[in-house]
Coordinates of C-alpha atoms and ligand atoms in Angstrom, one line a residue:
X20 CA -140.1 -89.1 -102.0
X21 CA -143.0 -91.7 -103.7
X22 CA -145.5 -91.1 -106.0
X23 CA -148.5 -90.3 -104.4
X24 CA -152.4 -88.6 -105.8
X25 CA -152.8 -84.6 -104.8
X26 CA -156.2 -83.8 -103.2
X27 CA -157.5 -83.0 -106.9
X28 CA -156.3 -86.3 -107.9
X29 CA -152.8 -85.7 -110.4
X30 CA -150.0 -87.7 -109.1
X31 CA -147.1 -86.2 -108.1
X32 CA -144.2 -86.7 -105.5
X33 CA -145.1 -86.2 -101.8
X34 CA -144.0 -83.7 -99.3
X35 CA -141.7 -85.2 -96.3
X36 CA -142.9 -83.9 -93.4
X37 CA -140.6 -81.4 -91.1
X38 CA -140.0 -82.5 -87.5
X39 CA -141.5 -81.0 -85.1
X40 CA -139.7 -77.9 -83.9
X41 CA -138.4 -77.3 -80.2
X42 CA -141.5 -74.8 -79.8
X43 CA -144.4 -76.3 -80.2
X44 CA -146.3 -78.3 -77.9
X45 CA -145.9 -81.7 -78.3
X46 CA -149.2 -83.3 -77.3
X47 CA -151.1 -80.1 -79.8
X48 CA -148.5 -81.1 -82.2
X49 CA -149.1 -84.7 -82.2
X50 CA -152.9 -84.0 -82.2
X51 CA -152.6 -82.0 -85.2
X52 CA -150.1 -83.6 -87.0
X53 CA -150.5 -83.6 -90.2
X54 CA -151.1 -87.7 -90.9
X55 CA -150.7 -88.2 -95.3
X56 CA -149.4 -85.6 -96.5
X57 CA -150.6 -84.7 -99.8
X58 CA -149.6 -82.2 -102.2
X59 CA -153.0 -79.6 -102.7
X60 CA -152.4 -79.5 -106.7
X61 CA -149.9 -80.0 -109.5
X62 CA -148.2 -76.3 -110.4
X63 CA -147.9 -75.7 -113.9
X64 CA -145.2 -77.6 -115.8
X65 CA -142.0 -75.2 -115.7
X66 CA -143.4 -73.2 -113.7
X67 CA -140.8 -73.7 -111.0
X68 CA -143.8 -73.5 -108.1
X69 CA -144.0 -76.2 -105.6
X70 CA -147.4 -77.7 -104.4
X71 CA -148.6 -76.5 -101.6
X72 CA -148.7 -80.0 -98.7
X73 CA -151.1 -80.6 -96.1
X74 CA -153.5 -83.4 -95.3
X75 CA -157.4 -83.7 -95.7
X76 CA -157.8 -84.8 -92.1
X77 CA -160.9 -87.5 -90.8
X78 CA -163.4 -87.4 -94.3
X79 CA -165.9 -84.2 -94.3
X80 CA -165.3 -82.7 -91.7
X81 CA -161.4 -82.7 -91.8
X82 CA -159.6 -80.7 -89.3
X83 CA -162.7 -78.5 -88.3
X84 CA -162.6 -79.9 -84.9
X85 CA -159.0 -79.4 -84.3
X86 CA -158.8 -75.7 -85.3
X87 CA -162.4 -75.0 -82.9
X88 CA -160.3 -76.4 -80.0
X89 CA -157.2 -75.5 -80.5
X90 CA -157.2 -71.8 -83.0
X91 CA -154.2 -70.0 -83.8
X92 CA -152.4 -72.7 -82.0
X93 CA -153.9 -75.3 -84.8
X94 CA -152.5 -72.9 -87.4
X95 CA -149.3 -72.5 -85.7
X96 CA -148.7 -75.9 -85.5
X97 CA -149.5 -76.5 -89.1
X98 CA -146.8 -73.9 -89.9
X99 CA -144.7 -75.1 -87.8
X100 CA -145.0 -78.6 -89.3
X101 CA -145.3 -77.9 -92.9
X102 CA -144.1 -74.4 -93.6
X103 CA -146.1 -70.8 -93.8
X104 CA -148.2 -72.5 -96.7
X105 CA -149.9 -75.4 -96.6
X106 CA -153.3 -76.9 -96.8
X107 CA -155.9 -78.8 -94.5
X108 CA -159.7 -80.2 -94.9
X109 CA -161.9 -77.9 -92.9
X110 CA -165.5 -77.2 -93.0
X111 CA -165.8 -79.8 -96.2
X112 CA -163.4 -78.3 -98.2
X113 CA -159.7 -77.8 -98.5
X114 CA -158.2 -74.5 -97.2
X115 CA -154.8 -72.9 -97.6
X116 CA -153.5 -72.1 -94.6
X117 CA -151.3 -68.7 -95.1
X118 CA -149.2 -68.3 -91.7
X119 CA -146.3 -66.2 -90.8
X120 CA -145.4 -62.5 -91.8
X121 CA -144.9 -63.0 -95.6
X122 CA -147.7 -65.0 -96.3
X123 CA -150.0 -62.9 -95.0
X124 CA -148.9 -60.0 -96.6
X125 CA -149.2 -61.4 -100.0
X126 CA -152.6 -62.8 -99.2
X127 CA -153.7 -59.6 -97.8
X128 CA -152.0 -56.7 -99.7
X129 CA -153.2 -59.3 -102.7
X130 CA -150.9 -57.9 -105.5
X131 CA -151.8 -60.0 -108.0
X132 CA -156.0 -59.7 -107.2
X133 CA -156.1 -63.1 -107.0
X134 CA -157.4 -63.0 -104.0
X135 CA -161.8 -62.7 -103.4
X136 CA -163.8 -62.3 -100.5
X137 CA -165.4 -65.1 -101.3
X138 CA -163.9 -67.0 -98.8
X139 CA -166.2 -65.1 -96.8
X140 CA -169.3 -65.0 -98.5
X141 CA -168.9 -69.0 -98.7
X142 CA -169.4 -69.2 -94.6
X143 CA -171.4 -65.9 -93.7
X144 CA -172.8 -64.2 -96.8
X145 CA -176.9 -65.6 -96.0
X146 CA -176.7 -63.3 -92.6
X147 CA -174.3 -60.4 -93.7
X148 CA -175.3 -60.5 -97.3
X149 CA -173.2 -57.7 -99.2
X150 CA -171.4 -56.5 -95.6
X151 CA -168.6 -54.5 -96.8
X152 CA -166.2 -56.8 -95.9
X153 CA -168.2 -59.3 -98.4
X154 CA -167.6 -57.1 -101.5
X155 CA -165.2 -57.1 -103.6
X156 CA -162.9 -54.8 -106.1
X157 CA -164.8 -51.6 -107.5
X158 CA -167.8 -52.2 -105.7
X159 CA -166.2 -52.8 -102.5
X160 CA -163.9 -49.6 -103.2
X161 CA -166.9 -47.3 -104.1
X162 CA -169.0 -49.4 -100.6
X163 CA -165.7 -48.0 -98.6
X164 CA -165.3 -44.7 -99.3
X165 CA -169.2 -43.7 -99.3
X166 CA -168.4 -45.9 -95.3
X167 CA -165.1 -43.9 -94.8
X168 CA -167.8 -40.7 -94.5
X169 CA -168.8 -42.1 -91.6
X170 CA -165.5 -43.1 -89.7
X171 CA -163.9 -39.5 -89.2
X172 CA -162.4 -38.3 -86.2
X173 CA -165.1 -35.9 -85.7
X174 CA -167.9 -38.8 -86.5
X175 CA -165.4 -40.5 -84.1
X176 CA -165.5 -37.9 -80.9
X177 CA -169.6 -38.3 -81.4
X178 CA -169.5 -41.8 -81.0
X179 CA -167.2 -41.9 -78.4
X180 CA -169.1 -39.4 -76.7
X181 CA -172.3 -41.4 -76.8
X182 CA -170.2 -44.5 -75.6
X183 CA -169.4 -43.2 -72.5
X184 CA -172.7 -42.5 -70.6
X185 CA -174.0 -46.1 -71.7
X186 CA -170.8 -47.1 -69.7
X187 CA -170.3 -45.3 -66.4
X188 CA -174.2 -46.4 -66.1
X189 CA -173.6 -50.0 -66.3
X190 CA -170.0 -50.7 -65.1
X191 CA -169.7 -48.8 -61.1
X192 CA -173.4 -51.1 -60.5
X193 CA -171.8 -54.5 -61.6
X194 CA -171.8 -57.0 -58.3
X195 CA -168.4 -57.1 -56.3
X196 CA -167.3 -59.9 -54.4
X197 CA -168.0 -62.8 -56.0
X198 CA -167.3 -64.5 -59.4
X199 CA -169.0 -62.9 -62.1
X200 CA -168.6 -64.4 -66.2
X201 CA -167.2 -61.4 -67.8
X202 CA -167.5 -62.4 -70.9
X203 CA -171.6 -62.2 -71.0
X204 CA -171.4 -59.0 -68.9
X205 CA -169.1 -57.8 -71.4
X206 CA -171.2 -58.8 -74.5
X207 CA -174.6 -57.5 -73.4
X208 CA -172.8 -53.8 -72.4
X209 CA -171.1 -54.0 -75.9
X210 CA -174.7 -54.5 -77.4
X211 CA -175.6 -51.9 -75.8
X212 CA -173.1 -49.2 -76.7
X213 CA -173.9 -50.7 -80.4
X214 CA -177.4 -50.0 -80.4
X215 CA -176.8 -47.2 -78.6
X216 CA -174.2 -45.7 -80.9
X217 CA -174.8 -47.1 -84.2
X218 CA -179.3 -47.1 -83.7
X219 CA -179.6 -44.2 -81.2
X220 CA -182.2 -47.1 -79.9
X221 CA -181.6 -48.1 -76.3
X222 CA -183.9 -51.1 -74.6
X223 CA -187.2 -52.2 -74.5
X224 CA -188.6 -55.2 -75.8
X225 CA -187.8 -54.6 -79.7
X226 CA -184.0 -54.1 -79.1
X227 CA -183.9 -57.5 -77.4
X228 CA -185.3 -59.1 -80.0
X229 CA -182.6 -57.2 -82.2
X230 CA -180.2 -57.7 -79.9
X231 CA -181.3 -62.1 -79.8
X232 CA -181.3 -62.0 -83.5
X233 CA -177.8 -60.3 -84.0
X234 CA -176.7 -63.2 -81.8
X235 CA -178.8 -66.0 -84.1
X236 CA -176.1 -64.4 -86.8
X237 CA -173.2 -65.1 -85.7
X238 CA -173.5 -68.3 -84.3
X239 CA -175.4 -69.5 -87.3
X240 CA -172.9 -67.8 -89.3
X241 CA -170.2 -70.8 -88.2
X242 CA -172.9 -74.0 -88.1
X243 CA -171.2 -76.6 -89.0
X244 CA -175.1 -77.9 -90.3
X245 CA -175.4 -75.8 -92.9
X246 CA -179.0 -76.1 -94.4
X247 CA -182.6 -74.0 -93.2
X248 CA -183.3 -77.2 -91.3
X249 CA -185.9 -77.3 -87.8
X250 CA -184.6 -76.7 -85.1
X251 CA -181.1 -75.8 -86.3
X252 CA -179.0 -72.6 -85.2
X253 CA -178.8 -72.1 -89.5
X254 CA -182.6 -71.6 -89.7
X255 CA -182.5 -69.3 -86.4
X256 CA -179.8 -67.0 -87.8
X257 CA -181.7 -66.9 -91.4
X258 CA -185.0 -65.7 -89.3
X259 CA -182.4 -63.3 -87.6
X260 CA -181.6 -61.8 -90.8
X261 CA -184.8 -61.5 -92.0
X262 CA -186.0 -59.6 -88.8
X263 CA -182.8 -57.3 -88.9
X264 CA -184.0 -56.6 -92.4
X265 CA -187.0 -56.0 -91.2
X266 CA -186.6 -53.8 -88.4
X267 CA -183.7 -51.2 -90.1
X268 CA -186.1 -50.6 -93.4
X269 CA -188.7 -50.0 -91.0
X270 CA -186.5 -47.6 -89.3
X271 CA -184.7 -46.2 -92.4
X272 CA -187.3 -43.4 -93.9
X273 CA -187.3 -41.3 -90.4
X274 CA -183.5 -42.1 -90.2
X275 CA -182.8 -40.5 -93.4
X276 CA -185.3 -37.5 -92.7
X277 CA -183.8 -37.1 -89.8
X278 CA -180.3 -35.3 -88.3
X279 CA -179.2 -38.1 -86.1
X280 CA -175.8 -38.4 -85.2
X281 CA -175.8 -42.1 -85.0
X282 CA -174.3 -44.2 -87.4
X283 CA -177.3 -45.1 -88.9
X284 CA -178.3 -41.7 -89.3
X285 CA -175.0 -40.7 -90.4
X286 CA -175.0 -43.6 -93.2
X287 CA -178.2 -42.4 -94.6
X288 CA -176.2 -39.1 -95.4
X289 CA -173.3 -40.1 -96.1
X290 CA -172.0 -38.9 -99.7
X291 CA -168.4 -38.3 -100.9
X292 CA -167.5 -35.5 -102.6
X293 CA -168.0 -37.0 -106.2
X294 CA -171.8 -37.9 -105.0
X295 CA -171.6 -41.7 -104.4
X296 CA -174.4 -42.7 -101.3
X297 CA -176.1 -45.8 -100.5
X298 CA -179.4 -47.2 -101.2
X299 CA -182.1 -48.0 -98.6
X300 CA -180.9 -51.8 -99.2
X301 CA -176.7 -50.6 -98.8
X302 CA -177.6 -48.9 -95.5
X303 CA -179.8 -52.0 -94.3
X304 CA -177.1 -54.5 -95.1
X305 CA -174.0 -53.0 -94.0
X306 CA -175.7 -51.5 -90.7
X307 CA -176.1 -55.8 -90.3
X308 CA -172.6 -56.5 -91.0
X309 CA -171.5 -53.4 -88.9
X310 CA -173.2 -54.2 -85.4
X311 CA -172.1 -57.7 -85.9
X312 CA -168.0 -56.7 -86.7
X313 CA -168.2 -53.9 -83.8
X314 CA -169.4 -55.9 -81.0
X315 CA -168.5 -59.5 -80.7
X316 CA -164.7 -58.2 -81.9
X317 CA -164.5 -55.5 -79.0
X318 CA -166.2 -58.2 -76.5
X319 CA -163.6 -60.3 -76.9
X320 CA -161.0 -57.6 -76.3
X321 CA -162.2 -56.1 -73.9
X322 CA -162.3 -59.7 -71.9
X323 CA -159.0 -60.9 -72.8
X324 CA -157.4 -57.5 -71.6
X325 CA -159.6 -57.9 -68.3
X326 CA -158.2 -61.4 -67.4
X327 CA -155.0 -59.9 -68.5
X328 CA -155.1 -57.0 -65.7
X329 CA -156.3 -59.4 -62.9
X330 CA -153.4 -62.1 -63.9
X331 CA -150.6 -58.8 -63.9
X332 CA -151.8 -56.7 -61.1
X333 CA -148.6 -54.9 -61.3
X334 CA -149.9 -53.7 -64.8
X335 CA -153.3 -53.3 -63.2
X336 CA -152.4 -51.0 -61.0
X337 CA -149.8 -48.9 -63.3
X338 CA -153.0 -48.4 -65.7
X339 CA -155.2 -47.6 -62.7
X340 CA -152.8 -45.2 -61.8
X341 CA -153.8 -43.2 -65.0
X342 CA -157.0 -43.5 -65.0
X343 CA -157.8 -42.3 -61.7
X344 CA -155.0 -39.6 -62.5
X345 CA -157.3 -38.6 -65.2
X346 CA -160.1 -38.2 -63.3
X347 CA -158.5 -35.9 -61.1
X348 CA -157.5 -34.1 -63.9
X349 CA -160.6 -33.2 -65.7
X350 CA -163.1 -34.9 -63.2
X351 CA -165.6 -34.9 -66.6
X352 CA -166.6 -38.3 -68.8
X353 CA -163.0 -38.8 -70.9
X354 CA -163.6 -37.8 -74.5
X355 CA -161.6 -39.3 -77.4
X356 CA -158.4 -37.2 -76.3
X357 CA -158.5 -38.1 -72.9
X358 CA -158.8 -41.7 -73.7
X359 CA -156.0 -41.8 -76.2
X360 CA -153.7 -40.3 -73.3
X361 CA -153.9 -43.7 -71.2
X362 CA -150.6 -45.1 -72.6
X363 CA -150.3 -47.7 -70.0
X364 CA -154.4 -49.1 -71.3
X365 CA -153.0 -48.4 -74.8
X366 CA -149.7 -51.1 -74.4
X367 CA -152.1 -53.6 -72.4
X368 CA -154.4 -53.7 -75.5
X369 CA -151.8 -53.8 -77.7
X370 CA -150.6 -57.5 -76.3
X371 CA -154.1 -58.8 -75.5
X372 CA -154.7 -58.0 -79.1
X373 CA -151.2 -60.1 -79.7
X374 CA -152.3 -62.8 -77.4
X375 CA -155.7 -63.4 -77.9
X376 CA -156.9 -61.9 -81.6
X377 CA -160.2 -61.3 -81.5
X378 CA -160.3 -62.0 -85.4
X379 CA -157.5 -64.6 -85.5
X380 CA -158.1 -65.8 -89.6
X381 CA -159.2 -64.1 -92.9
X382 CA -160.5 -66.1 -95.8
X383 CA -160.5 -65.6 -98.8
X384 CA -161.3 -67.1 -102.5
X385 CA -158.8 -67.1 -105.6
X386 CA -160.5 -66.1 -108.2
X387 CA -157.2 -67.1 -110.8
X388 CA -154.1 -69.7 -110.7
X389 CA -151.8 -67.8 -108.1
X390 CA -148.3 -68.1 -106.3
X391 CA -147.7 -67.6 -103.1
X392 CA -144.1 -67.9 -101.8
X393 CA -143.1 -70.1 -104.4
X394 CA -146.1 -72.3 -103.9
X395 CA -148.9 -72.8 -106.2
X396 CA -152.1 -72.6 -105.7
X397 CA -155.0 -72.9 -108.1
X398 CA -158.0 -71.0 -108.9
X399 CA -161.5 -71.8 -107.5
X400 CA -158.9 -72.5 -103.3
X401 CA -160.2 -71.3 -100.3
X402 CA -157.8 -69.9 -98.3
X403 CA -157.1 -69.0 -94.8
X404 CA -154.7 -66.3 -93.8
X405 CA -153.4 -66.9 -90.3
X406 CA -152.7 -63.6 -88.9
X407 CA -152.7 -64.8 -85.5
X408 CA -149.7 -67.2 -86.1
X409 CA -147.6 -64.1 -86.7
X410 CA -148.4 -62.8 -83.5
X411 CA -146.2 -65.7 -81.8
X412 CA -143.7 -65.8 -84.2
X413 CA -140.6 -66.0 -82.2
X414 CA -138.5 -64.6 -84.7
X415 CA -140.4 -61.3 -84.4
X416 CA -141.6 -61.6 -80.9
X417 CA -139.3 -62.4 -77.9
X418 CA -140.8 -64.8 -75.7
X419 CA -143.5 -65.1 -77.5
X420 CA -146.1 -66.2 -75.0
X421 CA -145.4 -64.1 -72.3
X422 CA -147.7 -61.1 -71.6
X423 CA -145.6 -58.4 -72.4
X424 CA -146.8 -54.9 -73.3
X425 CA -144.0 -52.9 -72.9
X426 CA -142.6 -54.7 -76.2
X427 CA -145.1 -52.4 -78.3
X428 CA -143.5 -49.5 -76.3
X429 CA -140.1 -47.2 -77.7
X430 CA -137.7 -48.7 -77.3
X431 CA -138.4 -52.1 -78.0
X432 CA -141.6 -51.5 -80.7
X433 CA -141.4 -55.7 -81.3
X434 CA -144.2 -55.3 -83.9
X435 CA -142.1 -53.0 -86.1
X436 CA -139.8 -56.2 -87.2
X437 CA -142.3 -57.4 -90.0
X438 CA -145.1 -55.0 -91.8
X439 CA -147.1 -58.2 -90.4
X440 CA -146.0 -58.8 -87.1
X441 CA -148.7 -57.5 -85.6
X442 CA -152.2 -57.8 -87.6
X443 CA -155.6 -57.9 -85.4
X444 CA -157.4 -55.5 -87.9
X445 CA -155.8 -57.2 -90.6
X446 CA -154.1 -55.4 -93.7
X447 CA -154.6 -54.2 -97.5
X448 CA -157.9 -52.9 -98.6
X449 CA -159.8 -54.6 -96.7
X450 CA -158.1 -53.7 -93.3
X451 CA -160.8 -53.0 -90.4
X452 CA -162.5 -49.8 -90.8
X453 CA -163.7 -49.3 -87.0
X454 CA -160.2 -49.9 -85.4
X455 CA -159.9 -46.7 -84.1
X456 CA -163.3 -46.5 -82.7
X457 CA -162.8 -50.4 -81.3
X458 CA -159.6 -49.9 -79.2
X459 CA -161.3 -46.5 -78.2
X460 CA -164.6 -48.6 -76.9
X461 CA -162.4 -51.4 -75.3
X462 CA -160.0 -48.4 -73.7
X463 CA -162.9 -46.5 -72.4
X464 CA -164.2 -50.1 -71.1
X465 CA -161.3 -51.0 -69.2
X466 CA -160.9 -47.4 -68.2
X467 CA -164.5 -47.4 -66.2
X468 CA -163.5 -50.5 -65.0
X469 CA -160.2 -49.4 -63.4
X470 CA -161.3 -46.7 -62.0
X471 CA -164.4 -48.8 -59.8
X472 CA -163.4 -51.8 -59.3
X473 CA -160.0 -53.9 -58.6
X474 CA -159.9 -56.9 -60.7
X475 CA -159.0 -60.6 -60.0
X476 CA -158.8 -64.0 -61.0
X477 CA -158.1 -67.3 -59.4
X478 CA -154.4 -68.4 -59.3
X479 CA -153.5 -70.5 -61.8
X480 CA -156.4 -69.5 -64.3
X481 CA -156.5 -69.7 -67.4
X482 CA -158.7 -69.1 -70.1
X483 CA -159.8 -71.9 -72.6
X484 CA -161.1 -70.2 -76.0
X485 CA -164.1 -72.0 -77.8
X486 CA -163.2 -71.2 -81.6
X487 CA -166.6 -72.5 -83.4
X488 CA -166.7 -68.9 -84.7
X489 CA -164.8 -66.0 -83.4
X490 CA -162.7 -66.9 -80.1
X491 CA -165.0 -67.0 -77.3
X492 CA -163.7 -67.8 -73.7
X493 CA -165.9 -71.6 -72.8
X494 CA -166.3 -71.1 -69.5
X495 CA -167.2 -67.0 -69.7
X496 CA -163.9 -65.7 -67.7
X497 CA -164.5 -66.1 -64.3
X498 CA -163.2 -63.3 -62.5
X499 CA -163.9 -61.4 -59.6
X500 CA -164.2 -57.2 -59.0
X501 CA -163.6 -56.1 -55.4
X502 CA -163.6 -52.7 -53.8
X503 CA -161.2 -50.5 -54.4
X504 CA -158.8 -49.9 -51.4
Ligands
HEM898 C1 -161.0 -54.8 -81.4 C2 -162.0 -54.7 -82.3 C3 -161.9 -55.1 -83.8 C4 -161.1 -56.1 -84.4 C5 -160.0 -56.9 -83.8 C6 -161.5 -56.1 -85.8 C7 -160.9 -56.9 -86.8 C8 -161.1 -56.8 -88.1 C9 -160.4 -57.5 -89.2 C10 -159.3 -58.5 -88.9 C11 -161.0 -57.2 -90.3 C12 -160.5 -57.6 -91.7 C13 -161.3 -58.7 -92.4 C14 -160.8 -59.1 -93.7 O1 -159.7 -58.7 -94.1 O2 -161.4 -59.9 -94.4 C15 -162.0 -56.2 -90.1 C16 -162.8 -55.6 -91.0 C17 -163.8 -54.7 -90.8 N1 -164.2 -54.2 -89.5 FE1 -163.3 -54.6 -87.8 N2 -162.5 -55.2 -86.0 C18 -162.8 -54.6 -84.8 C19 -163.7 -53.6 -84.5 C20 -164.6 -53.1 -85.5 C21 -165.5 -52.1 -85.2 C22 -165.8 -51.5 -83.8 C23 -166.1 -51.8 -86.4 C24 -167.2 -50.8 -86.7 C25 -167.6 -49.9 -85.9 C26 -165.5 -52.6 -87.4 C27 -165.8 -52.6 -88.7 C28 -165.2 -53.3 -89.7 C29 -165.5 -53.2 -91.1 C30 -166.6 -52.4 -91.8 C31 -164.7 -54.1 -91.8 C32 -164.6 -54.4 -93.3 C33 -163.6 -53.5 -94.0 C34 -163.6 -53.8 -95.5 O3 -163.8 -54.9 -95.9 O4 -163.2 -52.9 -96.2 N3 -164.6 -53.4 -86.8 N4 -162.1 -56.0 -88.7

């Protein structure tokens, strides 16, 4: 151990860095290696916390580029170097990186509410200004269960019900054959069911330019230029979210005078028992955040578990099996029962969710000195909870990297080792409020698929994920649909 200056410049001993473990990758390891390692902050004399090590990384930038190429393998490595806490420069600040079960529980079940949202409002809060995943404490609370009216099971069937047209229109037509990008395919049907669903507003040329400025969003949403400058994607997304503004309060007076079943409509309404509603701005803001967290999340899903069934045709063809079983069955558009009977679709999800989260961090801001596992970490920190590391954590998961679905079926139920194991919509309070309707969209996605088209991929495929914002395959995911025999 030496004397050495934390990140916030008190001097304390340094960390010594852990060898690399047996199951890590050695060239991502060495790439990401952490180089100096630094201890984040002095803990509290007598307080009997450790600091929290990591390293800054190149100046500014610091290990942005590393997590955009490499993810939850980034994060994975840094666990697997320094521990389940430990600290990196990203995005011009320092970040604490939460990874593994316990950590992420603590962050996310946030005990001690040391824990704020602001570690999203930092990166996202000028497009999805006070989303309710943006809010915090009573507000957020209050913002939830006024939302919650709208996320029944009977809200539920009705959306689900409205989902299923927009797909068995779009999905038998697609082109056979040939290699299509399923990924844009994927995202402009997902746009669809969301302005469908949520708008009850389907085409023409205003819904594109909804459509293009919901995309502005989210990509300016993770610029790593951060200022309204020309002919930057930041000044695109802010004239994104001025036209989204735009276009919902225009659309909000007949929505609210209306009966609509749509989840506009049915935000307008929606009231809990003790009388709490939303304002004209509540319902334009969180129908913003809520078309962006339905459909770039169930995109991605919905793609991973597609290359998924063309890499394992032998779980292809057992979900296939059911679907076109179904069909026999009833012969009618599945409903929300019907969809939740496709066990087989259900497991594949499951470990697509597992391998490739669509939501693979949460931040968050402390808003007080905290500890976490022993470690301390001081008020004012960005922090980063790494719920995708858990899902390769091989002492939940056996064989971690191998697609596996049966493991989230009885006997086995892998993700019932930690509370943790297995978090894609996250945990605590702020744990996502469409993932029933999600897996439903992606299920009744796949299902349309299955049941028109057999699906393949090239051998020796595989996917590269671009991780600028949320994981997004680079190259689109080439696959292929072909008749079925
Ligand atoms: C496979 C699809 C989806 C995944 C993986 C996913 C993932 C997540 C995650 C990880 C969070 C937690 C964020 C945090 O803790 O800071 C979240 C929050 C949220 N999600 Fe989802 N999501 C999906 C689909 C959807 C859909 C379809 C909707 C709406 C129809 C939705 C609405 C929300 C909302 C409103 C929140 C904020 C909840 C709160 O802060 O109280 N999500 N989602």
């Amino acid at each position: 151990m030496s004397l050495v200056r934390t990140a916030t410049g008190e001097r304390l001993s340094s960390v010594v860095l852990t060898p690399m473990p047996a199951k890590v990758d050695r060239r991502l390891f060495d790439k990401t290696r952490p180089q100096r390692i630094v201890p984040l902050a002095a803990p509290p004399a007598g307080s009997g916390l450790k600091p929290v090590p990591g390293d800054a990384g190149p100046p500014v930038i610091g290990h942005t580029l590393s997590y955009i190429r490499y993810g939850s393998a980034f994060t994975r490595a840094r666990h697997a170097a320094l521990g389940p806490v430990s600290w990196c420069g990203f995005v011009g600040e320092h970040v604490v990186i939460a990874a593994g079960p316990d950590a992420t529980h603590e962050v996310l079940t946030n005990p001690d509410k040391a824990y704020s949202q602001d570690g999203w409002r930092f990166l996202v809060d000028d497009f999805f200004h006070r989303g309710l995943m943006l809010l915090d404490g009573d507000d957020h609370r209050v913002h939830r269960r006024v939302m919650q009216e709208a996320f029944t099971a009977p809200r539920i069937r009705g959306y689900v019900d409205r989902t299923v047209p927009v797909l068995r229109e779009a999905i038998p037509s697609w082109p056979r054959g040939q290699q299509i990008r399923i990924y844009p395919m994927l995202k402009s049907l997902t746009l669809d069911v969301a302005t469908h669903v949520f708008m009850d507003d389907r085409s023409g040329p205003e819904s594109d330019a909804v459509n293009q400025a919901f995309m502005d969003c989210v990509q300016a949403a993770s610029s790593i230029v951060r200022r309204d400058l020309p002919g930057t994607r930041y000044r695109a997304g802010l004239r994104g979210r001025a036209l989204l503004e735009r276009y919902f309060r225009a659309a909000l007076p007949a929505k609210r005078a209306g009966h609509g079943d749509d989840l506009f409509s049915v935000l307008c309404r929606a009231t809990t028992p003790e009388g709490e509603a939303f304002s004209d701005d509540d319902v334009v803001n969180h129908m913003i955040f809520l078309m962006m967290a339905a459909h770039d999340t169930s995109t991605i899903t919905s793609a991973a578990a597609a290359y998924y069934l063309a890499a394992h045709l032998e779980w292809q063809e057992r979900a296939r099996e059911e679907s076109l079983a179904l069909d026999s069955m009833t012969g009618a558009p599945p409903d929300l029962a019907a969809l939740q009977s496709l066990t087989t679709l259900d497991l594949v999800i499951k470990e697509s969710l597992r391998l490739a989260a669509p939501v693979p961090v949460v931040m968050r801001r402390t808003v007080k000195d905290t500890a976490l596992l022993g470690h301390h970490v001081p008020a004012g920190q960005l922090v980063m909870a790494a719920g995708a590391t858990n899902h390769h954590d091989p002492a939940v998961w056996t064989a971690p990297d191998v697609f596996d679905p049966e493991r989230f079926a009885e006997p086995r139920r892998e993700d019932k080792a930690h509370r943790d194991a297995w978090i894609p919509f996250g945990g605590g309070v702020h744990k996502c409020l469409g993932m029933l309707f999600g897996s439903l969209e992606v299920t009744a996605i796949l299902h349309e698929l299955l049941r028109n088209h057999r699906i393949t991929v090239a051998p020796g495929y595989r996917p590269r994920w671009d991780n600028t914002s949320l994981p997004v395959p680079a190259d689109g995911l080439p696959l292929r649909l072909e008749p079925l025999r």
